[in-house]
Coordinates of C-alpha atoms in Angstrom, one line a residue:
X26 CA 12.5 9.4 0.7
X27 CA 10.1 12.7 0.9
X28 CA 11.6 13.7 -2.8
X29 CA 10.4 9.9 -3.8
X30 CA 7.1 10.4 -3.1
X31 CA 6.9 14.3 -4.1
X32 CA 5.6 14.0 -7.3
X33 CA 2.3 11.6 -6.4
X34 CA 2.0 14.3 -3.3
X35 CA 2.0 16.7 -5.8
X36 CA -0.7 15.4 -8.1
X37 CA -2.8 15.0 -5.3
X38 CA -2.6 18.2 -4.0
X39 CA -2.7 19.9 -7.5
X40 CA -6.1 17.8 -8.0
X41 CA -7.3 19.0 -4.6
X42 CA -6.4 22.8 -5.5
X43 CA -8.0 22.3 -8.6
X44 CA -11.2 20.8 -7.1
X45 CA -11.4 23.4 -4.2
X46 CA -10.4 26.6 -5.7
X47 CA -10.3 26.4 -10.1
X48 CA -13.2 25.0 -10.0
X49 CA -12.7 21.5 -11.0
X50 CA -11.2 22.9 -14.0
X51 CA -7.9 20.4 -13.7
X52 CA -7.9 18.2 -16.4
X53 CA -6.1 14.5 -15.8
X54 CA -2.7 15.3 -13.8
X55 CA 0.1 12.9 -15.2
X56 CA 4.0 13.4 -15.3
X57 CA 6.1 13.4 -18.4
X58 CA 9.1 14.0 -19.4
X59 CA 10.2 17.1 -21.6
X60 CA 14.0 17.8 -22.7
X61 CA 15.1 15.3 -20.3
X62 CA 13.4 16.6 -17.2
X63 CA 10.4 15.0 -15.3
X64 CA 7.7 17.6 -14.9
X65 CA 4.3 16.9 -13.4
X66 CA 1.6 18.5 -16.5
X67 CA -1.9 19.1 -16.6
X68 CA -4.7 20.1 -18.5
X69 CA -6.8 23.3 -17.1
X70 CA -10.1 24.0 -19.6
X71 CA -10.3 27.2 -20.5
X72 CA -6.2 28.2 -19.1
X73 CA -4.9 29.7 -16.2
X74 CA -6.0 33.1 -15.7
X75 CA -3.7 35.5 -13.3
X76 CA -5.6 34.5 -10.4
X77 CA -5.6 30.7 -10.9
X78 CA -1.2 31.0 -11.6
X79 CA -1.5 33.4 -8.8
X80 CA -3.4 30.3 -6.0
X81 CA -1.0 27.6 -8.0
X82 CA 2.4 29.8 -6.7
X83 CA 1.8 28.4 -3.9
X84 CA 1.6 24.6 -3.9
X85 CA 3.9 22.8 -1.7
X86 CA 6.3 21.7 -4.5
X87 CA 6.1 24.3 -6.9
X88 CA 9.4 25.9 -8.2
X89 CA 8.0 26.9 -11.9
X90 CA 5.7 26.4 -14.2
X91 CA 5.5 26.2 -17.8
X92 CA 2.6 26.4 -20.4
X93 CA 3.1 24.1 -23.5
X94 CA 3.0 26.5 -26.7
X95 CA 3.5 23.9 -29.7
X96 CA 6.6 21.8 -28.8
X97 CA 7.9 24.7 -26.3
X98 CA 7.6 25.9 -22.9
X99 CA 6.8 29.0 -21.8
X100 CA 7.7 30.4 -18.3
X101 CA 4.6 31.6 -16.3
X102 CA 5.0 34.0 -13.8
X103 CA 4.5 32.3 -9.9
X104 CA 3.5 35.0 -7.3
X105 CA 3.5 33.7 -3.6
X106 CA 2.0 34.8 -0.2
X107 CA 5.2 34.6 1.1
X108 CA 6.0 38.2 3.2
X109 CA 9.3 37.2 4.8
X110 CA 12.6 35.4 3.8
X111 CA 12.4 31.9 3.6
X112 CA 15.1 31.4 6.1
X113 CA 12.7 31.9 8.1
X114 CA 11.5 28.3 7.4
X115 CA 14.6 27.2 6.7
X116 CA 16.9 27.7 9.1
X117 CA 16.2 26.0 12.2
X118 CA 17.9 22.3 11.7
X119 CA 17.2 19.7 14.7
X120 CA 16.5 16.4 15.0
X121 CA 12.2 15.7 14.6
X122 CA 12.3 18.5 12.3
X123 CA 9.1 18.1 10.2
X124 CA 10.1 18.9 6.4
X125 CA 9.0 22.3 5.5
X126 CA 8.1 21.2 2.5
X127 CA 5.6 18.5 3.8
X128 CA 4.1 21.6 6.6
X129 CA 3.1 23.7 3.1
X130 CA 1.6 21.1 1.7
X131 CA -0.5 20.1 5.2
X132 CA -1.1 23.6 5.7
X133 CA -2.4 24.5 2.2
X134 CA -4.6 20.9 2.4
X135 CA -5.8 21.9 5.8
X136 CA -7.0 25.0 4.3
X137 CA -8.9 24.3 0.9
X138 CA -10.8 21.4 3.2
X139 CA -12.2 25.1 4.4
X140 CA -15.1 26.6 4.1
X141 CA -13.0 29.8 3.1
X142 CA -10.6 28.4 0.4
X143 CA -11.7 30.7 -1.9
X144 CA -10.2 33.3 -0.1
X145 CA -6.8 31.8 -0.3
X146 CA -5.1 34.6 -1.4
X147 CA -7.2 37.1 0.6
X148 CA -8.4 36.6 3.9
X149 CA -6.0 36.8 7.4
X150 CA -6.6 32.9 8.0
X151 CA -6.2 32.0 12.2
X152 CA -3.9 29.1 12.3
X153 CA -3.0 26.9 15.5
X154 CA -0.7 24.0 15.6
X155 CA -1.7 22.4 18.8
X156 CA 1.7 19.9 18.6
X157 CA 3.6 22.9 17.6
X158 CA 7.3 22.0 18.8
X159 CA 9.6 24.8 17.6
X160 CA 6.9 25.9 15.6
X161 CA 7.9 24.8 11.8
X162 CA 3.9 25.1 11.1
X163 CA 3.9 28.6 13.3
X164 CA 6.5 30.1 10.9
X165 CA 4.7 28.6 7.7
X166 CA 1.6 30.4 8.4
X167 CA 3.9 33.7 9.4
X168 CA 5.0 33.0 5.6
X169 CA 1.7 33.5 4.3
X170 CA 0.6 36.8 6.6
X171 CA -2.0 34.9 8.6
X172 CA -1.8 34.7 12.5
X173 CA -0.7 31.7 14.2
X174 CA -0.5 30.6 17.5
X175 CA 1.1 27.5 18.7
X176 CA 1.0 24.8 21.6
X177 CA 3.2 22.6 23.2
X178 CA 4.0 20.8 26.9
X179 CA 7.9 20.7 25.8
X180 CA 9.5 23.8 27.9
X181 CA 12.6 23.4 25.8
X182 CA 11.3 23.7 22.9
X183 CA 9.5 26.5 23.4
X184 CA 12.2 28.3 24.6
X185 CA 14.1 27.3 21.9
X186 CA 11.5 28.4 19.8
X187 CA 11.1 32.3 21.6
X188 CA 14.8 32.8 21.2
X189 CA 14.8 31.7 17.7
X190 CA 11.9 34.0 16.6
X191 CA 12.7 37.5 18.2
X192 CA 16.7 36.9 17.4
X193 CA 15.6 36.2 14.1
X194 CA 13.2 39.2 14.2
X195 CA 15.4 42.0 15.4
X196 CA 17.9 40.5 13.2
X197 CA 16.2 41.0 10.2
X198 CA 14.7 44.7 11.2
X199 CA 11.3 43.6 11.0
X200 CA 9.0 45.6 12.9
X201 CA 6.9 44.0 16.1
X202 CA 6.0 44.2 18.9
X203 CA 6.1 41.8 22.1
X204 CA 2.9 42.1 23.8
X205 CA 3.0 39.2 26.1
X206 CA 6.0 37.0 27.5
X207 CA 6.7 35.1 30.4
X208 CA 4.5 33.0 32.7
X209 CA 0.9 32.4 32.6
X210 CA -0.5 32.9 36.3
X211 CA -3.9 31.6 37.3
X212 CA -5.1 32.0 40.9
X213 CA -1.6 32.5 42.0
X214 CA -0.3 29.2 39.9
X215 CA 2.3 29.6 36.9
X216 CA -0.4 27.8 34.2
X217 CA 2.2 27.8 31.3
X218 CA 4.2 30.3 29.7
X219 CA 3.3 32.4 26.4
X220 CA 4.6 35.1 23.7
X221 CA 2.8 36.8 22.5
X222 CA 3.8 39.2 19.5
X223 CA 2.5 41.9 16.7
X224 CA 4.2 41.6 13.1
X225 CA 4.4 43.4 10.1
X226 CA 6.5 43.1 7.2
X227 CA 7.5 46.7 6.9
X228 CA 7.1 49.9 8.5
X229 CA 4.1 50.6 5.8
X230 CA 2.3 47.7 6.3
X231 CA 2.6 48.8 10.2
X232 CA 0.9 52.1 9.2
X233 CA -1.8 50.5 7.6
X234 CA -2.6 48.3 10.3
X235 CA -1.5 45.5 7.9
X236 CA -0.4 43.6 11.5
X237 CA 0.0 39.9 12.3
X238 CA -0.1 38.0 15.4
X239 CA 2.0 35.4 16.9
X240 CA 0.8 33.9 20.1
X241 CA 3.0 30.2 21.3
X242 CA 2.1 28.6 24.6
X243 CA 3.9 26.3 26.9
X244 CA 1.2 24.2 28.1
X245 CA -0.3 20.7 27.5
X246 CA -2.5 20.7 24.4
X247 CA -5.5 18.7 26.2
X248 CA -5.3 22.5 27.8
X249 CA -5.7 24.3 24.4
X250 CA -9.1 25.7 25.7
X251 CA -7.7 27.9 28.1
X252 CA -5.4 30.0 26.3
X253 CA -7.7 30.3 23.1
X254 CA -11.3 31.6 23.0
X255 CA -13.9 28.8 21.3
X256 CA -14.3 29.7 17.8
X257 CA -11.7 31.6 17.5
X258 CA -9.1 29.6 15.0
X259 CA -10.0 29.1 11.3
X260 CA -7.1 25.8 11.0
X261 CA -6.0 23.2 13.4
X262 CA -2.7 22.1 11.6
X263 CA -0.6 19.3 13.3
X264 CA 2.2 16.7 12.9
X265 CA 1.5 14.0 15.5
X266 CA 4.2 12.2 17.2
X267 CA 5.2 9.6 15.0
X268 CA 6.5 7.3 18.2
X269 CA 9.9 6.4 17.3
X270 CA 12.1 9.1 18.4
X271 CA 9.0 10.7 20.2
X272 CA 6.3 9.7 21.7
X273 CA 2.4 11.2 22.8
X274 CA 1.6 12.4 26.1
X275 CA -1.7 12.2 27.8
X276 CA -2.5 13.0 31.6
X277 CA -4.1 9.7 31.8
X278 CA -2.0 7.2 30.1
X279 CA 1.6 9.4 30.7
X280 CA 4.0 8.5 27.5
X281 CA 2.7 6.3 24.9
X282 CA 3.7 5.5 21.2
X283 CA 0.0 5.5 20.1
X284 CA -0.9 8.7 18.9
X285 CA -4.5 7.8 19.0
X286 CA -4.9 8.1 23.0
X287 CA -3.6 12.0 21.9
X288 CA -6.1 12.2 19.8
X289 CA -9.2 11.0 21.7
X290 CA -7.8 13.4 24.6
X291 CA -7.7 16.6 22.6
X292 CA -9.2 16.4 19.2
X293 CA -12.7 17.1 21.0
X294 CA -11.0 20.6 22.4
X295 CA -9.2 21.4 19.2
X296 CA -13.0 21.1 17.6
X297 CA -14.3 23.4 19.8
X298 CA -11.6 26.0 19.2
X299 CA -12.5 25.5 15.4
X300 CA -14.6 28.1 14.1
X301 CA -18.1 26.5 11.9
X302 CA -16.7 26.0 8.7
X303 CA -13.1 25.3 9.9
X304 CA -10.6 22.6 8.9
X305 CA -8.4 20.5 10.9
X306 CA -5.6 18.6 9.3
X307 CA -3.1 15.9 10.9
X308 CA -0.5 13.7 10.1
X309 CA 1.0 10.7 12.0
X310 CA 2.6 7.1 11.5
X311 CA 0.3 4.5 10.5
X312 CA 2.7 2.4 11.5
X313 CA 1.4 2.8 15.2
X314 CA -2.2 4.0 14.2
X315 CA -5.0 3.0 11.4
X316 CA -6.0 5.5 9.7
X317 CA -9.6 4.3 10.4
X318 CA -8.7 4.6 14.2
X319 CA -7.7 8.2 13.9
X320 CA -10.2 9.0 11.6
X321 CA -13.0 7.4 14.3
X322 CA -11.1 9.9 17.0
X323 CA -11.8 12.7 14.7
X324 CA -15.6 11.7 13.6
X325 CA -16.4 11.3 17.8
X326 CA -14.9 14.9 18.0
X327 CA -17.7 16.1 15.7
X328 CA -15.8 17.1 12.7
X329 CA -16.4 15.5 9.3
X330 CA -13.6 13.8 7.5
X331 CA -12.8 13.8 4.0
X332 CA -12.0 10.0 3.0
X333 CA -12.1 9.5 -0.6
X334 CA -10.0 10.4 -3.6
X335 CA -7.7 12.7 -3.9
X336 CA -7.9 13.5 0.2
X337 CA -7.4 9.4 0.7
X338 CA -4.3 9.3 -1.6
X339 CA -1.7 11.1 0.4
X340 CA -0.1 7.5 2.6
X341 CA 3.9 8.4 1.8
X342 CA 7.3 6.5 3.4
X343 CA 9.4 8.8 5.7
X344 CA 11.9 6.2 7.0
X345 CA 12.1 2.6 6.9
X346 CA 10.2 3.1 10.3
X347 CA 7.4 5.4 9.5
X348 CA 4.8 5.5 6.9
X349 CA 3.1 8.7 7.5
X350 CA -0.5 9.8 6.2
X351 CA -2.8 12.4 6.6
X352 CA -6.7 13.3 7.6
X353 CA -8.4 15.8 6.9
X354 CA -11.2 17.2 8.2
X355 CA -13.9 20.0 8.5
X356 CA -16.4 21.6 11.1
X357 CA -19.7 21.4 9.9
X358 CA -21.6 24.5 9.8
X359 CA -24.8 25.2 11.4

């Protein structure tokens, strides 16, 4: 069903790359077919320099691209952020799995609502998913060479998640370093439990101080605040409970399939973690939530959502029992 509705999730997102970072230089985005393929074209006035093909390598769906020279195509070169193997995405299989296609494009959406999208290809983005189970998002944001740092009250998962990473890390030879694991103690009483880790893609990168971090907790996300310093996380990046197989947990309501009580219970501490000028971006069922309700949660936190076109076309079908949408949002600054 997520392959059905690629293609309109790719035109918006193309349209938002295009309003965010080529400025606004995306012509009408419309699919056609060409030799007996479907292909998603567009117009860009005045062409794609190297830096534009260079932002576009990394849309969620993108697997090539092609300029039209008369009746031909011609191949143009897709360079990624990517630093590691793409097992690393890839590999973990378990039921709940979010697509990894669908974290890329949240991630990259989450981003260019920033007040840094420019920078895209650039700057060591801070990236927390506060819902982060065994950390699909966490690994995404590895992909790119950003730090990220993860949340989540499921003990299981995040040991699932610890012995995934550094098996998969001494596996491959890639240099780090484990500067924190274990339980979180505050005035005598285990808090959570975190790991904490340096990264870098190779040994050079480690000589230059070219280093990443990777910092998961085991803790309830209404606690986010205590493990990370206000201000301190460019992206909030999450994949709500969708309450079918899973539901949302809140101290004062316990286990409940409305992802909305989740949100008015932490979305004013993910805000404050949010640095001015930050984004946050969510997905959920709107099958057990409104997107005005979650959108109201997210306006009461102080952040300012983005509600019309292409940022309001991006409602897709999962299953037969979840429609899932997104919001995005951004921090105003001062």
């Amino acid at each position: 069903m997520y392959a059905g509705a690629a293609v309109d999730l790719t035109r918006a997102e193309l349209k938002i790359f295009g309003d965010a970072v080529l400025g606004g230089r995306i012509g009408a985005v419309e699919t056609d077919t060409v030799g007996g393929v479907r292909y998603v074209t567009f117009d860009v006035d005045g062409g794609l320099s190297e830096r534009d093909a260079a932002l576009l390598g990394n849309l969620s769906s993108a697997y090539a691209l092609f300029e039209f020279v008369g009746d031909l195509l011609r191949p143009v070169p897709l360079t990624r952020l990517d630093r590691f193997d793409d097992d690393l995405i890839t590999i973990q299989k378990y039921p709940g799995k979010t697509n990894e296609q669908f974290t890329k494009l949240l991630l990259n959406l989450t981003l260019l609502a920033s007040a840094w999208a420019e920078e895209l290809l650039t700057r060591r983005f801070r990236v927390l998913d506060p819902l982060c189970g065994r950390g699909t998002t966490v690994n995404q944001a590895m992909m790119y060479g950003f730090d990220a740092a993860g949340l989540d009250r499921d003990g299981k998962d995040f040991e699932s998640y610890q012995a995934f990473l550094t098996t998969w890390l001494k596996r491959k030879r890639i240099t780090h370093r484990v500067l924190e694991s274990g339980p979180v103690r505050r005035e005598r009483k285990v808090v959570g439990r975190r790991l904490r880790l340096e990264v870098a893609a190779s040994k050079e990168a480690r000589k230059a101080g070219d280093v990443q971090t990777v910092d998961v907790v085991s803790a309830d996300t209404t606690r986010a605040g205590e493990f990370f310093r206000p201000e301190s996380i460019d992206l909030v990046v999450a994949d709500a409970p969708y309450g079918v197989q899973h539901g949302s947990r809140t101290a004062e309501q316990g286990l409940a399939r409305d992802p909305l009580a989740l949100l008015a219970a932490a979305a004013p501490g993910w805000a404050r973690l949010l640095r001015p000028g930050g984004a946050l971006g969510i997905s959920w069922n709107t099958n057990v939530a409104r997107r005005e309700a979650a959108a109201e949660r997210l306006t009461a936190a102080g952040l300012t959502v983005l509600d019309h076109a292409p940022w309001h076309s991006l409602t897709h079908r999962v299953d037969q029992a979840i429609t899932r949408d997104i919001l995005i949002a951004h921090k105003p600054t001062p």
